[in-house]
Short mmCIF file of C-alpha atoms and ligand atoms in Angstrom, two decimals:
data_model
loop_
_atom_site.label_atom_id
_atom_site.label_comp_id
_atom_site.label_asym_id
_atom_site.label_seq_id
_atom_site.Cartn_x
_atom_site.Cartn_y
_atom_site.Cartn_z
CA MET A 1 1.07 -16.89 2.06
CA ILE A 2 0.75 -13.37 0.72
CA MET A 3 3.18 -12.06 -1.89
CA THR A 4 3.81 -8.34 -2.23
CA VAL A 5 5.50 -6.66 -5.20
CA THR A 6 7.42 -3.40 -4.64
CA LEU A 7 8.93 -2.04 -7.85
CA ASN A 8 10.73 0.76 -6.02
CA ALA A 9 11.83 -0.42 -2.57
CA ALA A 10 13.04 2.22 -0.13
CA ILE A 11 14.63 2.89 3.19
CA ASP A 12 12.00 4.96 5.00
CA LYS A 13 13.33 7.44 7.55
CA THR A 14 10.86 9.27 9.77
CA TYR A 15 12.05 12.35 11.69
CA ILE A 16 9.88 13.73 14.47
CA VAL A 17 10.73 17.36 15.20
CA PRO A 18 9.02 19.85 17.55
CA LYS A 19 8.77 22.35 14.66
CA PHE A 20 9.72 22.23 10.96
CA PRO A 21 10.13 25.79 9.66
CA ILE A 22 10.74 25.91 5.90
CA GLY A 23 13.94 27.73 4.92
CA GLU A 24 15.61 27.24 8.32
CA ALA A 25 17.95 24.61 9.76
CA THR A 26 16.29 22.06 12.00
CA ARG A 27 18.31 19.75 14.24
CA ALA A 28 16.62 16.39 14.35
CA GLY A 29 16.96 13.45 16.71
CA ARG A 30 17.55 9.92 15.47
CA PRO A 31 15.03 8.93 12.79
CA LEU A 32 12.85 5.82 12.84
CA VAL A 33 14.27 3.63 10.07
CA HIS A 34 12.28 0.92 8.26
CA PRO A 35 12.32 -0.96 4.98
CA GLY A 36 9.69 0.83 2.88
CA GLY A 37 7.96 1.33 -0.41
CA LYS A 38 4.27 0.51 -0.34
CA GLY A 39 4.43 -3.24 -1.03
CA ILE A 40 7.13 -3.78 1.59
CA ASN A 41 4.95 -1.97 4.12
CA VAL A 42 2.09 -4.31 3.21
CA ALA A 43 4.35 -7.37 3.68
CA ARG A 44 5.38 -6.11 7.13
CA VAL A 45 1.77 -5.56 8.19
CA VAL A 46 0.77 -9.01 6.90
CA ARG A 47 3.51 -10.45 9.11
CA GLN A 48 2.24 -8.43 12.10
CA PHE A 49 -1.08 -10.24 11.62
CA GLY A 50 0.83 -13.52 11.84
CA MET A 51 0.53 -14.57 8.20
CA PRO A 52 3.62 -15.56 6.16
CA SER A 53 4.57 -12.99 3.55
CA LEU A 54 6.98 -12.91 0.63
CA ALA A 55 8.24 -9.53 -0.54
CA THR A 56 9.59 -9.22 -4.07
CA GLY A 57 10.42 -6.38 -6.46
CA PHE A 58 13.63 -4.47 -7.15
CA VAL A 59 16.39 -3.41 -4.76
CA GLY A 60 19.80 -1.88 -5.55
CA GLY A 61 23.21 -1.39 -3.97
CA LYS A 62 24.05 -1.18 -0.27
CA ASN A 63 20.64 0.32 0.49
CA GLY A 64 19.10 -2.72 -1.17
CA GLU A 65 21.16 -4.99 1.10
CA ALA A 66 20.05 -2.98 4.12
CA ILE A 67 16.40 -3.37 3.03
CA THR A 68 16.65 -7.16 2.70
CA ASP A 69 18.60 -7.43 5.99
CA MET A 70 15.89 -5.45 7.79
CA LEU A 71 13.19 -7.66 6.23
CA SER A 72 15.01 -10.79 7.44
CA GLY A 73 15.17 -9.24 10.92
CA LEU A 74 11.38 -8.76 10.80
CA ASP A 75 10.83 -12.35 9.63
CA VAL A 76 9.43 -11.17 6.30
CA GLY A 77 10.37 -13.57 3.48
CA HIS A 78 11.98 -11.88 0.48
CA ASP A 79 13.21 -12.63 -3.01
CA PHE A 80 14.15 -9.40 -4.80
CA VAL A 81 15.81 -8.76 -8.15
CA ARG A 82 19.02 -6.81 -7.55
CA VAL A 83 19.30 -4.01 -10.09
CA ALA A 84 22.66 -2.75 -11.38
CA GLY A 85 21.50 0.84 -11.99
CA GLY A 86 22.14 2.32 -8.53
CA GLU A 87 21.13 2.49 -4.90
CA SER A 88 17.59 1.86 -3.66
CA ARG A 89 16.04 5.16 -2.67
CA LEU A 90 15.58 6.93 0.63
CA CYS A 91 12.09 8.18 1.49
CA LEU A 92 12.02 10.81 4.23
CA THR A 93 9.05 11.82 6.33
CA ILE A 94 9.32 14.83 8.64
CA ILE A 95 6.61 15.09 11.26
CA ASP A 96 6.14 18.59 12.64
CA GLU A 97 4.74 18.02 16.13
CA ALA A 98 3.56 21.64 16.43
CA SER A 99 1.20 21.39 13.44
CA GLY A 100 0.84 17.59 13.42
CA ARG A 101 1.63 17.67 9.69
CA ALA A 102 3.88 15.22 7.84
CA THR A 103 6.09 16.25 4.91
CA GLU A 104 7.41 13.50 2.62
CA LEU A 105 10.48 13.63 0.38
CA LEU A 106 10.58 10.62 -1.96
CA GLU A 107 13.66 9.87 -4.12
CA PRO A 108 13.16 8.41 -7.63
CA GLY A 109 15.10 5.18 -7.05
CA PRO A 110 17.34 3.36 -9.55
CA PRO A 111 16.33 2.65 -13.17
CA VAL A 112 15.43 -0.91 -14.14
CA THR A 113 16.44 -2.70 -17.37
CA ALA A 114 14.26 -4.95 -19.56
CA ARG A 115 16.33 -7.97 -18.48
CA GLU A 116 15.81 -7.16 -14.80
CA LEU A 117 12.08 -6.81 -15.44
CA SER A 118 11.95 -10.29 -17.07
CA GLU A 119 13.74 -11.65 -14.00
CA LEU A 120 11.03 -10.13 -11.80
CA LYS A 121 8.24 -11.63 -13.95
CA ARG A 122 9.73 -15.06 -13.35
CA LYS A 123 9.86 -14.44 -9.58
CA VAL A 124 6.25 -13.24 -9.58
CA GLU A 125 5.13 -16.38 -11.45
CA LEU A 126 6.95 -18.62 -8.97
CA GLY A 127 5.82 -16.65 -5.89
CA ALA A 128 2.20 -16.60 -7.07
CA ARG A 129 2.14 -20.41 -7.22
CA ARG A 130 2.83 -20.46 -3.47
CA SER A 131 0.53 -17.53 -2.55
CA LYS A 132 -3.19 -17.03 -2.09
CA VAL A 133 -3.05 -13.29 -2.60
CA ALA A 134 -0.59 -11.11 -4.52
CA VAL A 135 -0.44 -7.37 -3.75
CA PHE A 136 1.01 -4.90 -6.26
CA SER A 137 1.65 -1.52 -4.62
CA GLY A 138 3.42 1.73 -5.28
CA SER A 139 5.00 3.87 -7.94
CA ILE A 140 6.81 2.63 -11.05
CA PRO A 141 10.56 3.33 -11.37
CA GLU A 142 12.33 4.73 -14.41
CA GLY A 143 12.89 2.26 -17.25
CA ILE A 144 9.69 0.30 -16.70
CA PRO A 145 6.63 0.79 -18.92
CA SER A 146 3.37 1.80 -17.24
CA SER A 147 1.89 -1.50 -18.50
CA VAL A 148 4.06 -3.35 -15.97
CA TYR A 149 1.28 -4.06 -13.47
CA ARG A 150 -0.97 -5.35 -16.25
CA GLU A 151 1.64 -7.97 -17.17
CA LEU A 152 2.58 -8.92 -13.61
CA ILE A 153 -1.06 -9.20 -12.50
CA ALA A 154 -1.84 -11.42 -15.50
CA ALA A 155 1.10 -13.67 -14.54
CA ALA A 156 -0.03 -13.93 -10.91
CA GLN A 157 -3.64 -14.61 -11.90
CA ALA A 158 -2.55 -17.33 -14.34
CA ALA A 159 -0.95 -19.04 -11.32
CA GLY A 160 -4.30 -18.92 -9.50
CA CYS A 161 -3.59 -15.98 -7.22
CA LEU A 162 -6.13 -13.39 -6.11
CA THR A 163 -4.66 -9.97 -6.94
CA ILE A 164 -4.81 -6.51 -5.35
CA LEU A 165 -3.57 -3.35 -7.11
CA ASP A 166 -2.73 -0.18 -5.16
CA THR A 167 -1.08 2.36 -7.42
CA SER A 168 -1.79 5.63 -9.21
CA GLY A 169 -1.73 7.32 -12.63
CA ASP A 170 -1.05 5.32 -15.80
CA GLY A 171 0.01 2.27 -13.79
CA LEU A 172 -3.47 2.14 -12.27
CA VAL A 173 -5.28 2.76 -15.58
CA GLN A 174 -3.25 0.09 -17.39
CA GLY A 175 -3.28 -2.33 -14.45
CA ILE A 176 -7.08 -2.32 -14.50
CA ALA A 177 -6.93 -3.91 -17.96
CA ALA A 178 -5.62 -7.13 -16.33
CA LYS A 179 -8.79 -7.25 -14.16
CA PRO A 180 -7.20 -7.51 -10.73
CA PHE A 181 -9.60 -8.85 -8.10
CA LEU A 182 -9.43 -5.58 -6.15
CA ILE A 183 -8.18 -2.03 -6.68
CA LYS A 184 -7.75 0.55 -3.92
CA PRO A 185 -7.18 4.09 -5.11
CA ASN A 186 -7.37 6.84 -2.49
CA GLU A 187 -9.45 9.99 -2.90
CA HIS A 188 -6.67 11.70 -4.90
CA GLU A 189 -5.71 8.70 -7.06
CA VAL A 190 -9.32 8.06 -8.07
CA ALA A 191 -9.38 11.47 -9.82
CA ARG A 192 -7.46 9.83 -12.67
CA LEU A 193 -10.29 7.33 -13.17
CA LEU A 194 -13.03 9.94 -12.76
CA GLY A 195 -11.32 12.42 -15.09
CA LYS A 196 -11.78 15.12 -12.42
CA PRO A 197 -11.12 15.66 -8.70
CA LEU A 198 -13.53 13.77 -6.44
CA GLU A 199 -16.01 16.22 -4.90
CA ARG A 200 -18.97 14.12 -3.82
CA GLU A 201 -19.22 10.46 -2.87
CA GLU A 202 -22.07 9.91 -5.35
CA GLU A 203 -19.63 10.58 -8.21
CA LEU A 204 -18.08 7.22 -7.40
CA TYR A 205 -21.22 5.19 -8.07
CA PRO A 206 -21.13 5.28 -11.92
CA LEU A 207 -17.36 4.67 -11.79
CA PHE A 208 -17.92 1.59 -9.64
CA GLY A 209 -20.49 0.38 -12.19
CA ARG A 210 -17.95 0.78 -15.01
CA LEU A 211 -15.14 -0.94 -13.08
CA LEU A 212 -17.28 -3.92 -12.12
CA ALA A 213 -18.49 -4.21 -15.74
CA GLN A 214 -14.82 -4.23 -16.82
CA GLY A 215 -14.20 -7.29 -14.64
CA ILE A 216 -12.86 -5.78 -11.38
CA ALA A 217 -14.54 -7.83 -8.62
CA CYS A 218 -14.05 -5.19 -5.94
CA ALA A 219 -13.23 -1.48 -6.05
CA VAL A 220 -12.38 0.29 -2.79
CA VAL A 221 -11.79 4.04 -2.56
CA SER A 222 -10.11 5.05 0.69
CA LEU A 223 -11.10 8.48 1.98
CA GLY A 224 -8.64 9.07 4.85
CA ALA A 225 -10.40 10.06 8.08
CA GLN A 226 -13.76 9.53 6.31
CA GLY A 227 -13.14 5.78 5.95
CA CYS A 228 -13.83 4.12 2.62
CA ILE A 229 -16.48 3.30 0.04
CA ALA A 230 -16.41 -0.03 -1.76
CA ALA A 231 -18.32 -1.90 -4.44
CA HIS A 232 -18.30 -5.69 -4.58
CA ASN A 233 -20.64 -8.08 -6.36
CA GLY A 234 -23.23 -5.39 -6.98
CA THR A 235 -23.27 -4.20 -3.34
CA LEU A 236 -22.05 -0.77 -2.24
CA TYR A 237 -20.48 -0.50 1.21
CA LYS A 238 -19.65 2.60 3.22
CA VAL A 239 -17.23 2.07 6.08
CA PRO A 240 -16.70 5.06 8.40
CA ALA A 241 -13.25 5.21 9.99
CA PRO A 242 -13.10 5.16 13.80
CA ARG A 243 -12.30 8.47 15.49
CA ILE A 244 -8.70 8.61 16.63
CA ARG A 245 -5.93 11.07 17.47
CA ALA A 246 -3.63 10.54 14.50
CA VAL A 247 0.12 11.10 14.97
CA ASN A 248 1.24 10.02 11.47
CA THR A 249 -1.02 9.08 8.56
CA VAL A 250 1.83 8.14 6.18
CA GLY A 251 1.52 4.43 5.32
CA CYS A 252 -2.08 4.07 6.58
CA GLY A 253 -3.16 2.97 3.10
CA ASP A 254 -0.55 0.19 3.20
CA SER A 255 -1.85 -1.09 6.53
CA PHE A 256 -5.39 -0.93 5.10
CA VAL A 257 -4.31 -3.07 2.14
CA GLY A 258 -2.30 -5.45 4.35
CA ALA A 259 -5.34 -6.17 6.51
CA LEU A 260 -7.55 -6.60 3.42
CA ALA A 261 -5.08 -9.09 1.96
CA VAL A 262 -4.94 -11.09 5.20
CA GLN A 263 -8.73 -11.24 5.44
CA LEU A 264 -9.20 -12.22 1.79
CA ALA A 265 -6.51 -14.90 2.10
CA SER A 266 -8.37 -16.25 5.14
CA GLY A 267 -11.68 -16.43 3.21
CA ALA A 268 -13.41 -13.67 5.23
CA SER A 269 -16.53 -11.93 3.91
CA MET A 270 -16.04 -8.60 2.17
CA GLU A 271 -17.81 -6.88 5.04
CA ARG A 272 -15.42 -8.27 7.64
CA ALA A 273 -12.41 -7.59 5.38
CA LEU A 274 -13.42 -3.92 5.03
CA ILE A 275 -13.91 -3.50 8.78
CA GLN A 276 -10.50 -4.98 9.53
CA ALA A 277 -8.91 -2.86 6.80
CA ALA A 278 -10.46 0.37 8.11
CA ALA A 279 -9.36 -0.56 11.64
CA ALA A 280 -5.81 -1.28 10.46
CA GLY A 281 -5.61 2.01 8.55
CA ALA A 282 -6.68 3.89 11.69
CA ALA A 283 -4.39 1.82 13.95
CA ASP A 284 -1.43 2.75 11.75
CA ALA A 285 -2.16 6.46 12.28
CA LEU A 286 -1.76 5.96 16.05
CA THR A 287 1.96 5.20 15.64
CA PHE A 288 4.80 7.32 14.27
CA GLU A 289 6.04 4.42 12.08
CA ALA A 290 4.62 4.30 8.53
CA GLY A 291 3.01 0.99 7.58
CA PHE A 292 2.99 -0.41 11.11
CA VAL A 293 0.11 -1.56 13.32
CA ARG A 294 -0.34 -2.95 16.82
CA VAL A 295 -2.73 -5.86 16.42
CA GLU A 296 -4.44 -5.05 19.73
CA ASP A 297 -5.27 -1.55 18.37
CA VAL A 298 -6.77 -3.10 15.23
CA LYS A 299 -8.96 -5.46 17.31
CA ARG A 300 -10.16 -2.63 19.54
CA LEU A 301 -10.88 -0.21 16.69
CA ALA A 302 -12.66 -2.89 14.63
CA GLN A 303 -15.29 -3.12 17.36
CA GLU A 304 -16.13 0.55 16.83
CA ILE A 305 -16.80 0.14 13.09
CA SER A 306 -20.09 -0.80 11.50
CA VAL A 307 -20.56 -1.13 7.75
CA MET A 308 -23.45 0.53 5.94
CA ARG A 309 -24.87 -0.98 2.77
CA LEU A 310 -25.90 1.83 0.41
O1 TA6 B 401 2.72 4.75 1.79
C1 TA6 B 401 3.86 5.25 2.44
C2 TA6 B 401 5.07 4.94 1.62
O2 TA6 B 401 4.99 3.61 1.29
C3 TA6 B 401 6.38 5.21 2.29
O3 TA6 B 401 6.71 4.13 3.06
C4 TA6 B 401 7.34 5.52 1.13
O4 TA6 B 401 8.30 4.56 0.97
C5 TA6 B 401 6.43 5.82 -0.04
O5 TA6 B 401 5.09 5.64 0.41
C6 TA6 B 401 6.63 5.12 -1.29
O6 TA6 B 401 5.59 5.32 -2.21
P1 TA6 B 401 5.74 4.93 -3.72
O7 TA6 B 401 4.36 5.01 -4.30
O8 TA6 B 401 6.67 5.92 -4.34
O9 TA6 B 401 6.27 3.53 -3.81
#
């Protein structure tokens, strides 16, 4: 089983409009509605690959109930802490068909108390005992210290779980201290680790050296349409993404991580895991739904990908 931790669950609504002019009223059709937040997206993708998944984290209010009901409907196992501080957030994506661009509007979500956080730690410990891989994804809500991922990852690892961290900012910097098995910043998030915006691929090489020396087994930097670069066990991999006609790239990183988690839980080689992940990230971009893949697309696209060892 794969456990995913989403500290700020969401209801994701995606509106597809012919044109989205700023400062004007736009009448939209019915949105696509899904349970969201990065870890929940990962859990859904894991399930699409046919592997059992357990989603945990924080939900609140009626929106929280809607999130867990939708997860049950998708056959995704869940065990969330219900917070008293308010409603789980709405995350809106507006896709402008004329330009092909997506605009996201992400609410902050409810605050979390220290007692609610202790409750989550207990759930993570229990879930990790039943899981091969634990995935920690997404932003950190108000009330929780940025050291949260460090503590949760340590708890999951103590239970024998392989851990993946996909977050940004201080949460990423502090989470690295727990030595997760794998981290996956994107090209923007890695700027925090580099201390400057990423300009050239080669700038990643010394960073990879530092991360591996710090005890991270695998560091993957996703580069959108350029694919990804990864370092594992002293080997550098470059994985070009297949060429596709993207309709929505929101959530592609979550599908990438979901496929990685499935492959690592199945004992696949890093090379195979990276190919499947790159194929899943691209497959997600073929659909309007965020964090959603058609497995047949992943299989087809995987055949177009070959890994280079640098
Ligand atoms: O990656 C896409 C997405 O997961 C959306 O589904 C939306 O819920 C948002 O990102 C949440 O990101 P965050 O980092 O705030 O948890």
